PDB file of C-alpha atoms in Angstrom:
ATOM      1  CA  ALA A   1      90.016 141.421 136.846  1.00 77.00           C
ATOM      2  CA  GLN A   2      90.885 144.357 138.817  1.00 85.00           C
ATOM      3  CA  THR A   3      92.146 143.256 142.901  1.00 93.00           C
ATOM      4  CA  VAL A   4      93.323 145.040 145.340  1.00 97.00           C
ATOM      5  CA  THR A   5      95.487 143.662 148.363  1.00 97.00           C
ATOM      6  CA  GLN A   6      96.390 144.608 151.466  1.00 97.00           C
ATOM      7  CA  SER A   7      99.240 141.878 153.600  1.00 96.00           C
ATOM      8  CA  GLN A   8      98.476 143.312 156.815  1.00 97.00           C
ATOM      9  CA  PRO A   9      95.323 142.557 158.413  1.00 96.00           C
ATOM     10  CA  GLU A  10      97.196 144.527 161.527  1.00 97.00           C
ATOM     11  CA  MET A  11      99.880 146.861 162.457  1.00 98.00           C
ATOM     12  CA  SER A  12     100.858 148.361 165.753  1.00 98.00           C
ATOM     13  CA  VAL A  13     102.666 151.925 166.272  1.00 98.00           C
ATOM     14  CA  GLN A  14     103.486 154.314 168.695  1.00 98.00           C
ATOM     15  CA  GLU A  15     102.189 157.201 169.368  1.00 98.00           C
ATOM     16  CA  ALA A  16     104.205 159.938 167.577  1.00 98.00           C
ATOM     17  CA  GLU A  17     106.264 157.475 165.628  1.00 98.00           C
ATOM     18  CA  THR A  18     105.854 156.040 161.695  1.00 98.00           C
ATOM     19  CA  VAL A  19     104.080 153.375 160.021  1.00 98.00           C
ATOM     20  CA  THR A  20     103.531 152.487 157.002  1.00 98.00           C
ATOM     21  CA  LEU A  21     100.416 150.495 156.048  1.00 98.00           C
ATOM     22  CA  SER A  22     101.619 148.230 152.567  1.00 98.00           C
ATOM     23  CA  CYS A  23      99.374 147.850 149.416  1.00 98.00           C
ATOM     24  CA  THR A  24      99.710 146.085 146.349  1.00 98.00           C
ATOM     25  CA  TYR A  25      97.158 145.778 143.651  1.00 97.00           C
ATOM     26  CA  ASP A  26      97.112 144.367 140.306  1.00 96.00           C
ATOM     27  CA  THR A  27      95.261 145.733 136.798  1.00 93.00           C
ATOM     28  CA  SER A  28      96.720 145.794 133.057  1.00 92.00           C
ATOM     29  CA  GLU A  29      94.851 149.105 132.571  1.00 91.00           C
ATOM     30  CA  SER A  30      97.083 152.275 132.819  1.00 90.00           C
ATOM     31  CA  ASP A  31      94.963 154.851 133.424  1.00 91.00           C
ATOM     32  CA  TYR A  32      93.252 154.418 136.654  1.00 94.00           C
ATOM     33  CA  TYR A  33      93.097 156.487 141.063  1.00 94.00           C
ATOM     34  CA  LEU A  34      94.122 154.878 143.955  1.00 96.00           C
ATOM     35  CA  PHE A  35      92.559 155.788 147.278  1.00 96.00           C
ATOM     36  CA  TRP A  36      93.442 155.290 150.752  1.00 98.00           C
ATOM     37  CA  TYR A  37      90.204 155.147 153.053  1.00 97.00           C
ATOM     38  CA  LYS A  38      90.079 155.130 157.054  1.00 98.00           C
ATOM     39  CA  GLN A  39      87.774 153.897 158.993  1.00 97.00           C
ATOM     40  CA  PRO A  40      87.060 154.610 162.799  1.00 96.00           C
ATOM     41  CA  PRO A  41      84.726 152.135 165.348  1.00 94.00           C
ATOM     42  CA  SER A  42      81.937 154.535 163.789  1.00 93.00           C
ATOM     43  CA  ARG A  43      81.448 152.897 160.553  1.00 93.00           C
ATOM     44  CA  GLN A  44      82.156 156.307 158.611  1.00 94.00           C
ATOM     45  CA  MET A  45      84.566 155.956 155.506  1.00 96.00           C
ATOM     46  CA  ILE A  46      86.819 158.773 155.624  1.00 96.00           C
ATOM     47  CA  LEU A  47      88.866 159.603 152.429  1.00 95.00           C
ATOM     48  CA  VAL A  48      92.639 159.949 153.223  1.00 97.00           C
ATOM     49  CA  ILE A  49      94.263 160.609 150.665  1.00 96.00           C
ATOM     50  CA  ARG A  50      94.282 159.986 146.681  1.00 95.00           C
ATOM     51  CA  GLN A  51      97.097 159.350 143.649  1.00 96.00           C
ATOM     52  CA  GLU A  52      96.297 159.525 140.361  1.00 94.00           C
ATOM     53  CA  ALA A  53      97.975 156.721 137.945  1.00 94.00           C
ATOM     54  CA  TYR A  54      98.834 159.631 135.541  1.00 93.00           C
ATOM     55  CA  LYS A  55     100.852 161.783 138.268  1.00 92.00           C
ATOM     56  CA  GLN A  56     104.312 160.386 138.885  1.00 88.00           C
ATOM     57  CA  GLN A  57     104.407 162.664 142.336  1.00 94.00           C
ATOM     58  CA  ASN A  58     103.237 161.418 145.418  1.00 96.00           C
ATOM     59  CA  ALA A  59     100.103 162.538 147.049  1.00 95.00           C
ATOM     60  CA  THR A  60     100.945 164.753 150.646  1.00 96.00           C
ATOM     61  CA  GLU A  61      98.387 164.903 152.669  1.00 94.00           C
ATOM     62  CA  ASN A  62      99.761 166.561 156.057  1.00 96.00           C
ATOM     63  CA  ARG A  63     100.807 164.091 158.607  1.00 98.00           C
ATOM     64  CA  PHE A  64      99.752 161.566 155.581  1.00 98.00           C
ATOM     65  CA  SER A  65     102.017 160.211 152.740  1.00 98.00           C
ATOM     66  CA  VAL A  66     102.188 157.607 149.593  1.00 98.00           C
ATOM     67  CA  ASN A  67     104.538 155.863 147.828  1.00 98.00           C
ATOM     68  CA  PHE A  68     103.161 155.022 144.571  1.00 97.00           C
ATOM     69  CA  GLN A  69     105.406 152.277 142.726  1.00 96.00           C
ATOM     70  CA  LYS A  70     103.279 152.049 139.191  1.00 95.00           C
ATOM     71  CA  ALA A  71     105.587 149.575 137.527  1.00 95.00           C
ATOM     72  CA  ALA A  72     105.268 147.433 140.806  1.00 96.00           C
ATOM     73  CA  LYS A  73     101.852 147.845 141.004  1.00 97.00           C
ATOM     74  CA  SER A  74     102.584 149.195 144.955  1.00 97.00           C
ATOM     75  CA  PHE A  75     100.513 152.109 146.727  1.00 98.00           C
ATOM     76  CA  SER A  76     101.757 152.194 150.453  1.00 98.00           C
ATOM     77  CA  LEU A  77     100.776 154.562 152.823  1.00 98.00           C
ATOM     78  CA  LYS A  78     102.800 156.161 155.413  1.00 98.00           C
ATOM     79  CA  ILE A  79     101.454 157.930 158.385  1.00 98.00           C
ATOM     80  CA  SER A  80     104.034 160.420 160.325  1.00 98.00           C
ATOM     81  CA  ASP A  81     103.564 161.056 164.202  1.00 98.00           C
ATOM     82  CA  SER A  82     101.112 158.849 164.651  1.00 98.00           C
ATOM     83  CA  GLN A  83      98.328 160.157 166.723  1.00 98.00           C
ATOM     84  CA  LEU A  84      95.665 158.195 168.748  1.00 97.00           C
ATOM     85  CA  GLY A  85      93.122 159.676 166.331  1.00 97.00           C
ATOM     86  CA  ASP A  86      94.923 157.616 163.797  1.00 98.00           C
ATOM     87  CA  ALA A  87      93.520 154.040 165.466  1.00 98.00           C
ATOM     88  CA  ALA A  88      91.198 152.443 162.989  1.00 98.00           C
ATOM     89  CA  MET A  89      90.588 150.550 159.815  1.00 98.00           C
ATOM     90  CA  TYR A  90      92.369 151.856 156.906  1.00 98.00           C
ATOM     91  CA  PHE A  91      91.680 150.137 153.232  1.00 98.00           C
ATOM     92  CA  CYS A  92      93.207 150.907 149.959  1.00 98.00           C
ATOM     93  CA  ALA A  93      91.063 151.196 146.878  1.00 97.00           C
ATOM     94  CA  TYR A  94      91.372 151.318 143.580  1.00 95.00           C
ATOM     95  CA  ARG A  95      88.505 152.562 140.171  1.00 93.00           C
ATOM     96  CA  LEU A  96      89.615 152.930 136.631  1.00 88.00           C
ATOM     97  CA  HIS A  97      89.152 156.426 135.214  1.00 82.00           C
ATOM     98  CA  ASN A  98      86.131 155.247 133.028  1.00 81.00           C
ATOM     99  CA  GLN A  99      84.494 153.898 135.604  1.00 82.00           C
ATOM    100  CA  GLY A 100      83.199 156.268 138.232  1.00 76.00           C
ATOM    101  CA  GLY A 101      81.227 153.998 139.956  1.00 79.00           C
ATOM    102  CA  LYS A 102      83.165 151.116 141.003  1.00 90.00           C
ATOM    103  CA  LEU A 103      85.767 151.134 143.514  1.00 93.00           C
ATOM    104  CA  ILE A 104      87.399 147.543 144.376  1.00 95.00           C
ATOM    105  CA  PHE A 105      88.626 147.239 148.111  1.00 96.00           C
ATOM    106  CA  GLY A 106      91.825 145.707 149.378  1.00 96.00           C
ATOM    107  CA  GLN A 107      90.968 143.375 152.777  1.00 96.00           C
ATOM    108  CA  GLY A 108      91.748 146.418 155.418  1.00 97.00           C
ATOM    109  CA  THR A 109      94.579 147.126 157.707  1.00 98.00           C
ATOM    110  CA  GLU A 110      93.586 147.634 161.849  1.00 97.00           C
ATOM    111  CA  LEU A 111      95.829 149.797 162.909  1.00 98.00           C
ATOM    112  CA  SER A 112      96.076 150.570 166.302  1.00 98.00           C
ATOM    113  CA  VAL A 113      98.505 153.306 168.296  1.00 98.00           C
ATOM    114  CA  LYS A 114     100.076 152.953 171.166  1.00 97.00           C
ATOM    115  CA  PRO A 115     100.495 155.681 173.537  1.00 96.00           C
TER     116      PRO A 115
ATOM    117  CA  ASN B   1      73.524 169.087 153.310  1.00 61.00           C
ATOM    118  CA  ALA B   2      72.069 165.006 153.830  1.00 75.00           C
ATOM    119  CA  GLY B   3      74.882 163.287 152.026  1.00 94.00           C
ATOM    120  CA  VAL B   4      74.319 159.622 151.684  1.00 97.00           C
ATOM    121  CA  THR B   5      71.062 158.669 153.848  1.00 97.00           C
ATOM    122  CA  GLN B   6      70.937 154.696 154.619  1.00 97.00           C
ATOM    123  CA  THR B   7      68.355 152.964 156.483  1.00 97.00           C
ATOM    124  CA  PRO B   8      67.412 151.300 158.263  1.00 97.00           C
ATOM    125  CA  LYS B   9      70.963 150.946 160.205  1.00 96.00           C
ATOM    126  CA  PHE B  10      70.245 148.140 162.463  1.00 97.00           C
ATOM    127  CA  GLN B  11      68.036 145.240 161.126  1.00 97.00           C
ATOM    128  CA  VAL B  12      67.714 141.910 162.135  1.00 98.00           C
ATOM    129  CA  LEU B  13      65.701 138.847 159.852  1.00 97.00           C
ATOM    130  CA  LYS B  14      64.924 135.604 160.098  1.00 98.00           C
ATOM    131  CA  THR B  15      65.743 133.078 156.906  1.00 98.00           C
ATOM    132  CA  GLY B  16      63.844 133.285 154.247  1.00 97.00           C
ATOM    133  CA  GLN B  17      62.489 136.933 154.626  1.00 97.00           C
ATOM    134  CA  SER B  18      62.906 139.544 152.661  1.00 96.00           C
ATOM    135  CA  MET B  19      63.754 143.472 152.983  1.00 96.00           C
ATOM    136  CA  THR B  20      64.668 146.649 150.859  1.00 98.00           C
ATOM    137  CA  LEU B  21      67.688 148.664 152.116  1.00 98.00           C
ATOM    138  CA  GLN B  22      67.303 151.916 151.816  1.00 98.00           C
ATOM    139  CA  CYS B  23      69.836 154.671 150.015  1.00 98.00           C
ATOM    140  CA  ALA B  24      69.278 157.984 148.944  1.00 98.00           C
ATOM    141  CA  GLN B  25      71.821 160.468 147.884  1.00 97.00           C
ATOM    142  CA  ASP B  26      71.032 164.483 147.675  1.00 95.00           C
ATOM    143  CA  MET B  27      73.785 165.313 145.388  1.00 94.00           C
ATOM    144  CA  ASN B  28      72.505 165.085 142.540  1.00 94.00           C
ATOM    145  CA  HIS B  29      75.101 162.403 141.947  1.00 94.00           C
ATOM    146  CA  GLU B  30      74.970 160.087 138.525  1.00 94.00           C
ATOM    147  CA  TYR B  31      76.612 157.158 140.065  1.00 95.00           C
ATOM    148  CA  MET B  32      75.552 154.792 143.153  1.00 96.00           C
ATOM    149  CA  SER B  33      76.891 151.305 144.676  1.00 97.00           C
ATOM    150  CA  TRP B  34      76.231 149.209 147.132  1.00 98.00           C
ATOM    151  CA  TYR B  35      78.492 147.375 148.836  1.00 98.00           C
ATOM    152  CA  ARG B  36      79.588 144.471 151.358  1.00 98.00           C
ATOM    153  CA  GLN B  37      81.707 144.528 154.526  1.00 97.00           C
ATOM    154  CA  ASP B  38      82.693 141.486 156.705  1.00 95.00           C
ATOM    155  CA  PRO B  39      85.990 140.686 158.731  1.00 89.00           C
ATOM    156  CA  GLY B  40      89.187 140.273 156.719  1.00 88.00           C
ATOM    157  CA  MET B  41      87.358 140.680 153.603  1.00 90.00           C
ATOM    158  CA  GLY B  42      87.718 144.490 153.246  1.00 93.00           C
ATOM    159  CA  LEU B  43      84.392 146.134 150.945  1.00 96.00           C
ATOM    160  CA  ARG B  44      83.293 144.005 148.140  1.00 96.00           C
ATOM    161  CA  LEU B  45      80.645 145.767 145.566  1.00 96.00           C
ATOM    162  CA  ILE B  46      77.575 143.874 145.094  1.00 97.00           C
ATOM    163  CA  HIS B  47      75.179 146.104 142.506  1.00 97.00           C
ATOM    164  CA  TYR B  48      76.579 150.121 141.310  1.00 95.00           C
ATOM    165  CA  SER B  49      74.572 152.088 138.535  1.00 96.00           C
ATOM    166  CA  VAL B  50      75.380 154.605 136.581  1.00 94.00           C
ATOM    167  CA  GLY B  51      72.552 156.542 135.878  1.00 93.00           C
ATOM    168  CA  ALA B  52      69.102 156.474 136.231  1.00 94.00           C
ATOM    169  CA  GLY B  53      67.714 153.160 134.595  1.00 95.00           C
ATOM    170  CA  ILE B  54      71.099 151.882 134.230  1.00 95.00           C
ATOM    171  CA  THR B  55      72.720 149.361 136.756  1.00 96.00           C
ATOM    172  CA  ASP B  56      75.378 146.467 137.018  1.00 95.00           C
ATOM    173  CA  GLN B  57      76.314 143.481 139.017  1.00 95.00           C
ATOM    174  CA  GLY B  58      79.381 144.135 140.937  1.00 93.00           C
ATOM    175  CA  GLU B  59      81.598 141.898 142.683  1.00 93.00           C
ATOM    176  CA  VAL B  60      78.997 139.579 144.701  1.00 96.00           C
ATOM    177  CA  PRO B  61      75.034 139.870 142.964  1.00 97.00           C
ATOM    178  CA  ASN B  62      73.502 136.465 144.297  1.00 96.00           C
ATOM    179  CA  GLY B  63      70.935 137.380 145.968  1.00 96.00           C
ATOM    180  CA  TYR B  64      70.358 141.011 145.814  1.00 98.00           C
ATOM    181  CA  ASN B  65      68.114 142.806 143.833  1.00 97.00           C
ATOM    182  CA  VAL B  66      68.848 146.611 142.715  1.00 98.00           C
ATOM    183  CA  SER B  67      66.786 149.425 140.654  1.00 96.00           C
ATOM    184  CA  ARG B  68      66.987 153.096 140.092  1.00 97.00           C
ATOM    185  CA  SER B  69      64.153 154.945 138.972  1.00 97.00           C
ATOM    186  CA  THR B  70      65.112 158.577 140.105  1.00 97.00           C
ATOM    187  CA  THR B  71      68.690 159.932 140.221  1.00 96.00           C
ATOM    188  CA  GLU B  72      68.399 159.954 144.560  1.00 97.00           C
ATOM    189  CA  ASP B  73      67.320 156.583 145.162  1.00 98.00           C
ATOM    190  CA  PHE B  74      69.195 153.449 144.982  1.00 98.00           C
ATOM    191  CA  PRO B  75      67.339 150.493 146.913  1.00 98.00           C
ATOM    192  CA  LEU B  76      68.855 146.970 147.813  1.00 98.00           C
ATOM    193  CA  ARG B  77      66.478 143.966 147.723  1.00 98.00           C
ATOM    194  CA  LEU B  78      66.570 140.587 149.779  1.00 97.00           C
ATOM    195  CA  LEU B  79      64.413 138.410 148.471  1.00 92.00           C
ATOM    196  CA  SER B  80      65.393 135.603 150.530  1.00 97.00           C
ATOM    197  CA  ALA B  81      68.004 136.321 153.691  1.00 97.00           C
ATOM    198  CA  ALA B  82      70.107 133.593 154.382  1.00 97.00           C
ATOM    199  CA  PRO B  83      72.321 133.825 156.916  1.00 97.00           C
ATOM    200  CA  SER B  84      76.200 134.061 154.600  1.00 97.00           C
ATOM    201  CA  GLN B  85      73.881 137.864 153.797  1.00 98.00           C
ATOM    202  CA  THR B  86      75.035 138.963 157.787  1.00 98.00           C
ATOM    203  CA  SER B  87      77.231 142.094 157.136  1.00 98.00           C
ATOM    204  CA  VAL B  88      77.429 145.694 157.432  1.00 98.00           C
ATOM    205  CA  TYR B  89      76.203 146.995 154.226  1.00 98.00           C
ATOM    206  CA  PHE B  90      77.748 150.571 151.916  1.00 98.00           C
ATOM    207  CA  CYS B  91      75.712 152.683 149.994  1.00 98.00           C
ATOM    208  CA  ALA B  92      77.962 155.321 148.293  1.00 97.00           C
ATOM    209  CA  SER B  93      77.021 158.140 145.905  1.00 96.00           C
ATOM    210  CA  SER B  94      79.690 159.144 143.622  1.00 93.00           C
ATOM    211  CA  TYR B  95      80.230 161.876 140.694  1.00 88.00           C
ATOM    212  CA  SER B  96      83.566 161.470 138.199  1.00 83.00           C
ATOM    213  CA  SER B  97      83.731 164.666 135.007  1.00 82.00           C
ATOM    214  CA  GLY B  98      86.884 163.644 133.674  1.00 79.00           C
ATOM    215  CA  ARG B  99      89.596 164.291 136.368  1.00 79.00           C
ATOM    216  CA  ASN B 100      87.228 165.378 139.124  1.00 79.00           C
ATOM    217  CA  TYR B 101      85.752 163.090 140.951  1.00 84.00           C
ATOM    218  CA  GLY B 102      84.602 162.106 144.486  1.00 87.00           C
ATOM    219  CA  TYR B 103      82.919 159.327 146.444  1.00 92.00           C
ATOM    220  CA  THR B 104      80.241 160.026 149.359  1.00 94.00           C
ATOM    221  CA  PHE B 105      79.487 156.752 151.649  1.00 96.00           C
ATOM    222  CA  GLY B 106      76.155 156.663 154.161  1.00 97.00           C
ATOM    223  CA  SER B 107      76.869 155.248 157.334  1.00 95.00           C
ATOM    224  CA  GLY B 108      75.867 151.279 157.382  1.00 96.00           C
ATOM    225  CA  THR B 109      73.164 149.282 158.460  1.00 97.00           C
ATOM    226  CA  ARG B 110      74.219 146.410 160.068  1.00 97.00           C
ATOM    227  CA  LEU B 111      72.079 143.176 159.170  1.00 98.00           C
ATOM    228  CA  THR B 112      72.097 140.428 160.972  1.00 98.00           C
ATOM    229  CA  VAL B 113      70.234 136.798 158.971  1.00 98.00           C
ATOM    230  CA  VAL B 114      69.460 134.502 161.976  1.00 97.00           C
TER     231      VAL B 114
END
């Protein structure tokens, strides 16, 4: 069974600084997708960034980038120039290519941003 | 364009009561799924559906039933509520066509069982 682990329950960053959130996963499959979701206090689930396992290039979305290490099964999220609005719960998630309805989530990391 | 609509947003149940959490999507997505969110445990998959008439169990299916008679609706039924089912519940719909895919989440239902 696939599992996703986020080992940092809480993280803190100073405004304008950079922070990295960690995620590891366990799978025996080779074709899958990885995601980072942001959940602010409103409970809305917001897609931050996604990575296809068959792509070697790390995904980037503005201030958000990932470090995807397929052999190590690691998928960390780097937030650059942190803003107060980045404060939220962040979830790492995994899905197999041929299982569109099933997302497997990690435990989440609560990120606080200090002004 | 409503996306995924969950009702109700809040609910308090007594132990042993039954209820149905409603989920509807208007995007013609083939996949729908239910998750529960508990502190320190992330979102865990309860049940999911790959199309009308087809459902399957996720990680934590016990105590919950689902059915999918139409593409649009995917209700989650609690037959006899227990305090352990106190949680926030999310419904999601998704599509997947080759390498093209996307997910939409509802706004969640906070359920308290007393």
